[in-house]
mmCIF file of N, CA, C and O in Angstrom:
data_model
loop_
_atom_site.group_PDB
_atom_site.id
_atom_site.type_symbol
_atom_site.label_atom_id
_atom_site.label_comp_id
_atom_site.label_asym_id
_atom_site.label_seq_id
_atom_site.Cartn_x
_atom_site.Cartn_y
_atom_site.Cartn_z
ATOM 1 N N UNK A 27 0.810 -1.223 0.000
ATOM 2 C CA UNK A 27 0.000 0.000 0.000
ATOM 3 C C UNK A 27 0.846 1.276 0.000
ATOM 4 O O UNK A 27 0.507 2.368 -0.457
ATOM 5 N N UNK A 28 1.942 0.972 0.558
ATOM 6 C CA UNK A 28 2.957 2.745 0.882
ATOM 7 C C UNK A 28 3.649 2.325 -0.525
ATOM 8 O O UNK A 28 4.557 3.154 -0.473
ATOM 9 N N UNK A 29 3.819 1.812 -1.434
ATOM 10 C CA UNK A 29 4.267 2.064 -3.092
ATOM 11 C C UNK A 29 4.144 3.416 -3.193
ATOM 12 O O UNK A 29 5.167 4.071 -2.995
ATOM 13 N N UNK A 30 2.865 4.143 -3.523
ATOM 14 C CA UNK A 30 2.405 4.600 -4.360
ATOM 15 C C UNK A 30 2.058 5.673 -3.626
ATOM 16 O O UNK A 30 1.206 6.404 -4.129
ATOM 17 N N UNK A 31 2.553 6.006 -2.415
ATOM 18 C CA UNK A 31 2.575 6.860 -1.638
ATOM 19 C C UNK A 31 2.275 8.277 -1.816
ATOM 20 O O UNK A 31 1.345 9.052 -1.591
ATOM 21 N N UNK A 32 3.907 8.299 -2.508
ATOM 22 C CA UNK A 32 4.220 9.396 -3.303
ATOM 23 C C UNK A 32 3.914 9.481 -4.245
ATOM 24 O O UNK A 32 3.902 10.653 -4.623
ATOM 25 N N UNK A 33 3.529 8.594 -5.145
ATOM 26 C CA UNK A 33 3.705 8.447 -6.380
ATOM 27 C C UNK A 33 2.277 7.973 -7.018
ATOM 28 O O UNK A 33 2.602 6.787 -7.064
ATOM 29 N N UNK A 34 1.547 7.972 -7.308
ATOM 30 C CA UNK A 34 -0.079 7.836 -7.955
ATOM 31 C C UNK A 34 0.494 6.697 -8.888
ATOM 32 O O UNK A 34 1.509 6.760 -9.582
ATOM 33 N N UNK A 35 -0.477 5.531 -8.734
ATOM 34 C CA UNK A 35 -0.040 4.616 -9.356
ATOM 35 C C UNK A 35 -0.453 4.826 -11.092
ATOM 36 O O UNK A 35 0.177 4.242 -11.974
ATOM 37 N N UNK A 36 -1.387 5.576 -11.313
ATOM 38 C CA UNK A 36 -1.998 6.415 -12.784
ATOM 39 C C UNK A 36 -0.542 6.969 -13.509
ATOM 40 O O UNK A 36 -0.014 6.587 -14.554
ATOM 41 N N UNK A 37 -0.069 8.113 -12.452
ATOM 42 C CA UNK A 37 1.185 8.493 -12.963
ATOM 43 C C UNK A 37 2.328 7.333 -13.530
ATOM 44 O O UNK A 37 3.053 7.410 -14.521
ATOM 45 N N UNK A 38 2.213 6.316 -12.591
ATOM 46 C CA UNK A 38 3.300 5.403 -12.642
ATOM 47 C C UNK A 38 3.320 4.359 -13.757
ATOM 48 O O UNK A 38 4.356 3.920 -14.256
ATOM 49 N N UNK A 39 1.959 3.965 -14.136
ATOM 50 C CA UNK A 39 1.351 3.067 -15.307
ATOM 51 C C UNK A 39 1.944 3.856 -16.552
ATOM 52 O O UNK A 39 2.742 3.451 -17.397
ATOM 53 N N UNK A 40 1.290 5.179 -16.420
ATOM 54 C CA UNK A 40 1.180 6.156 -18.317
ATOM 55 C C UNK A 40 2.874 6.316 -18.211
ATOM 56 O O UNK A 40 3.262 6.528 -19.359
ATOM 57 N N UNK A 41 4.135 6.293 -17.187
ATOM 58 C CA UNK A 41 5.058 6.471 -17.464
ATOM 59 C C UNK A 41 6.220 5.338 -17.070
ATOM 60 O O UNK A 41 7.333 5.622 -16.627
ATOM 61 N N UNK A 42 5.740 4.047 -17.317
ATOM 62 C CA UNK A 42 6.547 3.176 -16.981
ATOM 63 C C UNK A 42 7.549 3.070 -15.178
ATOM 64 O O UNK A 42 8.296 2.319 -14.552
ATOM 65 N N UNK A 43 7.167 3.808 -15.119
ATOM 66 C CA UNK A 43 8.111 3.805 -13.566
ATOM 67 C C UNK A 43 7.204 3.347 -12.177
ATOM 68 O O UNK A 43 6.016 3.327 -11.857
ATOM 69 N N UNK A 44 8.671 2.952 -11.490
ATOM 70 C CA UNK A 44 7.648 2.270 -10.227
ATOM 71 C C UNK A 44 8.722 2.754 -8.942
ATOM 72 O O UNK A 44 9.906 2.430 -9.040
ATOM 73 N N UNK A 45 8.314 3.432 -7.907
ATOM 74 C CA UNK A 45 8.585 3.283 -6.861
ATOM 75 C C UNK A 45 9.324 2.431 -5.900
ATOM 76 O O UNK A 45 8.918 1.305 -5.616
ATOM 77 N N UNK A 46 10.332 2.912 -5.424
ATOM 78 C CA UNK A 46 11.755 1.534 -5.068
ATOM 79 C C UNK A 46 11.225 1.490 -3.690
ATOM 80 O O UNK A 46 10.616 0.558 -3.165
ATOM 81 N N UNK A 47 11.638 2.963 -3.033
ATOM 82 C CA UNK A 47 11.628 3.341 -1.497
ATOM 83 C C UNK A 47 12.504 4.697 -1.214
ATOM 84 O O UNK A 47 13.277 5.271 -1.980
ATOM 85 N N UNK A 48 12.225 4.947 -0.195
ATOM 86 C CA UNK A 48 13.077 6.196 0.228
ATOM 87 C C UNK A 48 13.734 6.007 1.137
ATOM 88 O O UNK A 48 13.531 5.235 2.075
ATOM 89 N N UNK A 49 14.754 6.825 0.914
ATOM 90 C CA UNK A 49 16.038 6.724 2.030
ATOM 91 C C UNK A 49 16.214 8.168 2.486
ATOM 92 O O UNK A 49 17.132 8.741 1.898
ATOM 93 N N UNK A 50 15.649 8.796 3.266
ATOM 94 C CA UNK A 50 15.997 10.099 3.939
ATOM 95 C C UNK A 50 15.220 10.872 2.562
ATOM 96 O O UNK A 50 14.237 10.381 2.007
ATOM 97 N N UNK A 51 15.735 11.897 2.233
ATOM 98 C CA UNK A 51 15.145 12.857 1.069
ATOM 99 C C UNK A 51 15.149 12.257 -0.250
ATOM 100 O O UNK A 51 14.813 12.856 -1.272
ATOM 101 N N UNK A 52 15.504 11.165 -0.198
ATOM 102 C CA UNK A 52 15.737 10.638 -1.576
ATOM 103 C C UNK A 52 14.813 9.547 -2.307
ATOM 104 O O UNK A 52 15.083 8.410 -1.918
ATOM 105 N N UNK A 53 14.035 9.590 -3.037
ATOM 106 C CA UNK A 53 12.839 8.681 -3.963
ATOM 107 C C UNK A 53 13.674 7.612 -4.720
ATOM 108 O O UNK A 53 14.333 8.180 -5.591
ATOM 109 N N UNK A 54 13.844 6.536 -4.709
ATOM 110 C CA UNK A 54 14.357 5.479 -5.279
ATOM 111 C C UNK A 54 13.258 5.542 -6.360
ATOM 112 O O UNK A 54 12.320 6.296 -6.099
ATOM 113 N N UNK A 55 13.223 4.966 -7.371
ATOM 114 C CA UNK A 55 12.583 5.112 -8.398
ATOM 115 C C UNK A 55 12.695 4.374 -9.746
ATOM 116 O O UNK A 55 13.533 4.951 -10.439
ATOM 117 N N UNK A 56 12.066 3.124 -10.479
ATOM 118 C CA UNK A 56 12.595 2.112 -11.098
ATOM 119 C C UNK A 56 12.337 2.977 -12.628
ATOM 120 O O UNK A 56 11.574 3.879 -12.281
ATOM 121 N N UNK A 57 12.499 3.085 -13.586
ATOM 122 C CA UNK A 57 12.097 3.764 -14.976
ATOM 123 C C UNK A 57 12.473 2.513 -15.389
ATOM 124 O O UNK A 57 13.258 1.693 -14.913
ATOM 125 N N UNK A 58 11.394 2.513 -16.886
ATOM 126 C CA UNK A 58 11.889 1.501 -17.750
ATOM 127 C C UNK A 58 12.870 2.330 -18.800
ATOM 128 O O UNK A 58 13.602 1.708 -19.570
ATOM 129 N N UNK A 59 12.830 3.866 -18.772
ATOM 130 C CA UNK A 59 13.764 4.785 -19.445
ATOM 131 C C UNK A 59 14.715 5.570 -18.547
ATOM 132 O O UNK A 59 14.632 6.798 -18.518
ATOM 133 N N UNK A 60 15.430 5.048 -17.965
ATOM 134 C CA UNK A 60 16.146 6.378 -16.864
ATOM 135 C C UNK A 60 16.891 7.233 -17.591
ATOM 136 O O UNK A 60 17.653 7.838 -16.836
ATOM 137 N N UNK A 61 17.042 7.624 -18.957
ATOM 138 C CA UNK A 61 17.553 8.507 -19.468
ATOM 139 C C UNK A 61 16.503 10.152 -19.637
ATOM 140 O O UNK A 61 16.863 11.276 -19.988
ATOM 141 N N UNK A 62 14.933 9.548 -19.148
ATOM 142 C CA UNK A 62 13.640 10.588 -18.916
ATOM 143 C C UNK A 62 14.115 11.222 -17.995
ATOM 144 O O UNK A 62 14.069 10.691 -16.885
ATOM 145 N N UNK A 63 14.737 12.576 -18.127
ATOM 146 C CA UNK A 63 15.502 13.612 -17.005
ATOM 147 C C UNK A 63 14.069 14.173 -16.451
ATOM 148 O O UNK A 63 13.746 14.113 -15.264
ATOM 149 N N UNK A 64 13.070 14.858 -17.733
ATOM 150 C CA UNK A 64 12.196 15.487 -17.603
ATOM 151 C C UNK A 64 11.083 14.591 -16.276
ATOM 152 O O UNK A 64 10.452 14.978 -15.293
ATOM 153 N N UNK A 65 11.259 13.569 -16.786
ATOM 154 C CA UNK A 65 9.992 12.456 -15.826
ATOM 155 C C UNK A 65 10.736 13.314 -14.153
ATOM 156 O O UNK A 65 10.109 13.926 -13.288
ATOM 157 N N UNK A 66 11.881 13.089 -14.211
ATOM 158 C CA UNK A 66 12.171 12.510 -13.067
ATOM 159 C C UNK A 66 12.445 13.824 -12.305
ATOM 160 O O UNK A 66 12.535 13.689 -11.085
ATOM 161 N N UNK A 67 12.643 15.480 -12.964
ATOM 162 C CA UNK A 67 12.636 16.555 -12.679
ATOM 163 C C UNK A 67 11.056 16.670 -11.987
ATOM 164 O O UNK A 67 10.865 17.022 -10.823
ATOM 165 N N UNK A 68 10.034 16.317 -12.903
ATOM 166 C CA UNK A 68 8.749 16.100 -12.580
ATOM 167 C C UNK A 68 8.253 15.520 -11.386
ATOM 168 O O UNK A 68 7.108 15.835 -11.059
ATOM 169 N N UNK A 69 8.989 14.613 -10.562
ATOM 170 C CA UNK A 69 8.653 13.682 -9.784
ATOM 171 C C UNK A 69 8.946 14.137 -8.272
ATOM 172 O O UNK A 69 8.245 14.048 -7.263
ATOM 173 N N UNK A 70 10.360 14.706 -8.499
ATOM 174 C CA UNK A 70 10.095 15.527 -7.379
ATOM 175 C C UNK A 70 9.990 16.853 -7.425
ATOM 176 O O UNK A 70 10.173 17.456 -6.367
ATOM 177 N N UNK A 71 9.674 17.617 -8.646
ATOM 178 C CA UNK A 71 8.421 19.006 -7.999
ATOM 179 C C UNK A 71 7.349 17.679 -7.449
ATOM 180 O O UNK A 71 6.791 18.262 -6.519
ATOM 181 N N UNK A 72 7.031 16.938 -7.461
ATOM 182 C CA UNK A 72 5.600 16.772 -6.911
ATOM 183 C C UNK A 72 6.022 16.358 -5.562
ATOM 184 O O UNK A 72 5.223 16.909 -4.805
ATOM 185 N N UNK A 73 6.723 15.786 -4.984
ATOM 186 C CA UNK A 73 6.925 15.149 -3.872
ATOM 187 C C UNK A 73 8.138 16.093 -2.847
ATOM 188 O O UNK A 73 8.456 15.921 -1.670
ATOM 189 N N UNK A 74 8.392 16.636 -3.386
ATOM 190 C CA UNK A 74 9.738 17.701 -2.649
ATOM 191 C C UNK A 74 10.917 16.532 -2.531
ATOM 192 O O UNK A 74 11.410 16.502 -1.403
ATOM 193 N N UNK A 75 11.422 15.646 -3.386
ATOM 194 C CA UNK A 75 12.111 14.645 -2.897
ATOM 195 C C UNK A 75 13.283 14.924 -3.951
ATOM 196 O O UNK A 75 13.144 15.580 -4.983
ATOM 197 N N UNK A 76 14.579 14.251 -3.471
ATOM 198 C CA UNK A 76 15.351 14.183 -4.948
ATOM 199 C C UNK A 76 14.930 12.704 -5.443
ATOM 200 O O UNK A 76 14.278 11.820 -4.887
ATOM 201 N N UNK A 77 15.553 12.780 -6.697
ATOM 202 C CA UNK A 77 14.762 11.249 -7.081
ATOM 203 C C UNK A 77 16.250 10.684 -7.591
ATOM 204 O O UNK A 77 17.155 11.329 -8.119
ATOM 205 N N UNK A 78 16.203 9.382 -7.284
ATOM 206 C CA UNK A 78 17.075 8.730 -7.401
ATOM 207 C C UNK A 78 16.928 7.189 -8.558
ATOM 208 O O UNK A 78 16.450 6.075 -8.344
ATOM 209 N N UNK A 79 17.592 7.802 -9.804
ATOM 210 C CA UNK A 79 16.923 6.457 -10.937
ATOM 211 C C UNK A 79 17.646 5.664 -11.038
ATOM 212 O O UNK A 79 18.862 5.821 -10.926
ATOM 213 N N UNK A 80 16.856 4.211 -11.367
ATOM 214 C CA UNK A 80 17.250 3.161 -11.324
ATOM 215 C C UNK A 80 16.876 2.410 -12.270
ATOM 216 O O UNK A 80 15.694 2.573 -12.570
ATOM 217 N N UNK A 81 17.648 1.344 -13.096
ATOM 218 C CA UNK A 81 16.823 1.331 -14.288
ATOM 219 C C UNK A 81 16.278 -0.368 -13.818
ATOM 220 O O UNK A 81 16.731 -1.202 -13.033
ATOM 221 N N UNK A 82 15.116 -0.337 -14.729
ATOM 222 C CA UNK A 82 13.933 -1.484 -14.314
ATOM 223 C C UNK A 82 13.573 -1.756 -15.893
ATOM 224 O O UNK A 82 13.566 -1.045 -16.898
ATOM 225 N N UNK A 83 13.208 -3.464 -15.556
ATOM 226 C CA UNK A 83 12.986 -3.930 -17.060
ATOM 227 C C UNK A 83 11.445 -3.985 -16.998
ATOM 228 O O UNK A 83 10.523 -4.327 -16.257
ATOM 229 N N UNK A 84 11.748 -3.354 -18.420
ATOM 230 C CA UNK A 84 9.927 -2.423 -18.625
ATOM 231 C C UNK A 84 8.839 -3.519 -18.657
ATOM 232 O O UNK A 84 7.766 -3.006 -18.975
ATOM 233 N N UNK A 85 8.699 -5.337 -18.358
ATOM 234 C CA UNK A 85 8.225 -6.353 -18.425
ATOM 235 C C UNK A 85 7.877 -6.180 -16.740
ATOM 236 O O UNK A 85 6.738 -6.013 -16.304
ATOM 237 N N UNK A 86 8.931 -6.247 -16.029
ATOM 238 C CA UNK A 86 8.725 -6.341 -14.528
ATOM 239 C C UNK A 86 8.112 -4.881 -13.947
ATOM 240 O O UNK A 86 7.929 -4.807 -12.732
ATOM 241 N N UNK A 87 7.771 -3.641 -14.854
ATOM 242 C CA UNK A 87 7.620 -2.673 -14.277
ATOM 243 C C UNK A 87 5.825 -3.046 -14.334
ATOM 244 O O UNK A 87 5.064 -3.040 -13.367
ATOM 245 N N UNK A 88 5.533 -3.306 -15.543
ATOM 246 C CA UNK A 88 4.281 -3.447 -16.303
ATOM 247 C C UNK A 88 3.715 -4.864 -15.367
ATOM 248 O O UNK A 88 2.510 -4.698 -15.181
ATOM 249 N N UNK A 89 4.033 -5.752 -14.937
ATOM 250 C CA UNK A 89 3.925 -7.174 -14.098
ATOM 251 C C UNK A 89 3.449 -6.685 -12.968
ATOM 252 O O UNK A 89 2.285 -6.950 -12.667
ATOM 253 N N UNK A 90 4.418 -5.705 -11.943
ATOM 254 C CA UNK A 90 4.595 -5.504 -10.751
ATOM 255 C C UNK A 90 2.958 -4.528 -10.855
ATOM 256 O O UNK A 90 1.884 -4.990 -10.471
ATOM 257 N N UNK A 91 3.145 -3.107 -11.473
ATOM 258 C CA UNK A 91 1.669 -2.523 -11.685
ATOM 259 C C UNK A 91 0.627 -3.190 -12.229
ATOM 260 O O UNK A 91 -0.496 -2.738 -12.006
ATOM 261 N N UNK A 92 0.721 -3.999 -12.781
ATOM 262 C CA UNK A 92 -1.232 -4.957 -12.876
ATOM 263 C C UNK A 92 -1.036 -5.695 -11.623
ATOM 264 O O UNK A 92 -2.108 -6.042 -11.128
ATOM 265 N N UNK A 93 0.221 -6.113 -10.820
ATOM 266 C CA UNK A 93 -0.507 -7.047 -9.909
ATOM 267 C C UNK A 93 -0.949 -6.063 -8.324
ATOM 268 O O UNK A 93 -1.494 -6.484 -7.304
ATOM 269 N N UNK A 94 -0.495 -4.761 -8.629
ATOM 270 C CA UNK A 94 -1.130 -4.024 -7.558
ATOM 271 C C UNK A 94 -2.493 -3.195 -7.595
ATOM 272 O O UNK A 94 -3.113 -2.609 -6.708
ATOM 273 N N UNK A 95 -2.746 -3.389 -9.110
ATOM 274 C CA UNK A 95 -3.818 -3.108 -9.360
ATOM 275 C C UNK A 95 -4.996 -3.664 -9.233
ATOM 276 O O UNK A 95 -6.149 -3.238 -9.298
ATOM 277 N N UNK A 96 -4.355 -5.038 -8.976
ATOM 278 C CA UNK A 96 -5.010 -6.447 -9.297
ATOM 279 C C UNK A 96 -6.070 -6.282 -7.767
ATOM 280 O O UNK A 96 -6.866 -7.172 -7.468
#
């Protein structure tokens, strides 16, 4: 349930990315593109966080969000 905390799981579906965890000010953050500067500039104006990318295979990003949707 705390996934999506920060992060709207809507947002997270239309842009491939999923939520790692946080470590102090920092948003762990899986992209199936971590080269999306803009996504991730985006992510924390919304959350006041720095975001920290990590790259995630866009099969397990898409798996992990239907089964929390589920």
């Amino acid at each position: 349930p705390a996934t999506f905390e920060k992060i709207d799981q809507e947002f997270c579906q239309k842009n491939l990315l999923l939520p790692v965890g946080q470590v102090g000010d920092v948003l762990l953050v899986a992209f199936a593109n971590p080269f999306e500067t803009q996504l991730a500039a985006k992510i924390a104006e919304k959350t006041g966080l720095r975001v920290a990318r990590v790259l995630g295979r866009e099969q397990d990003i898409k798996d992990k969000l239907k089964k929390d949707n589920a």
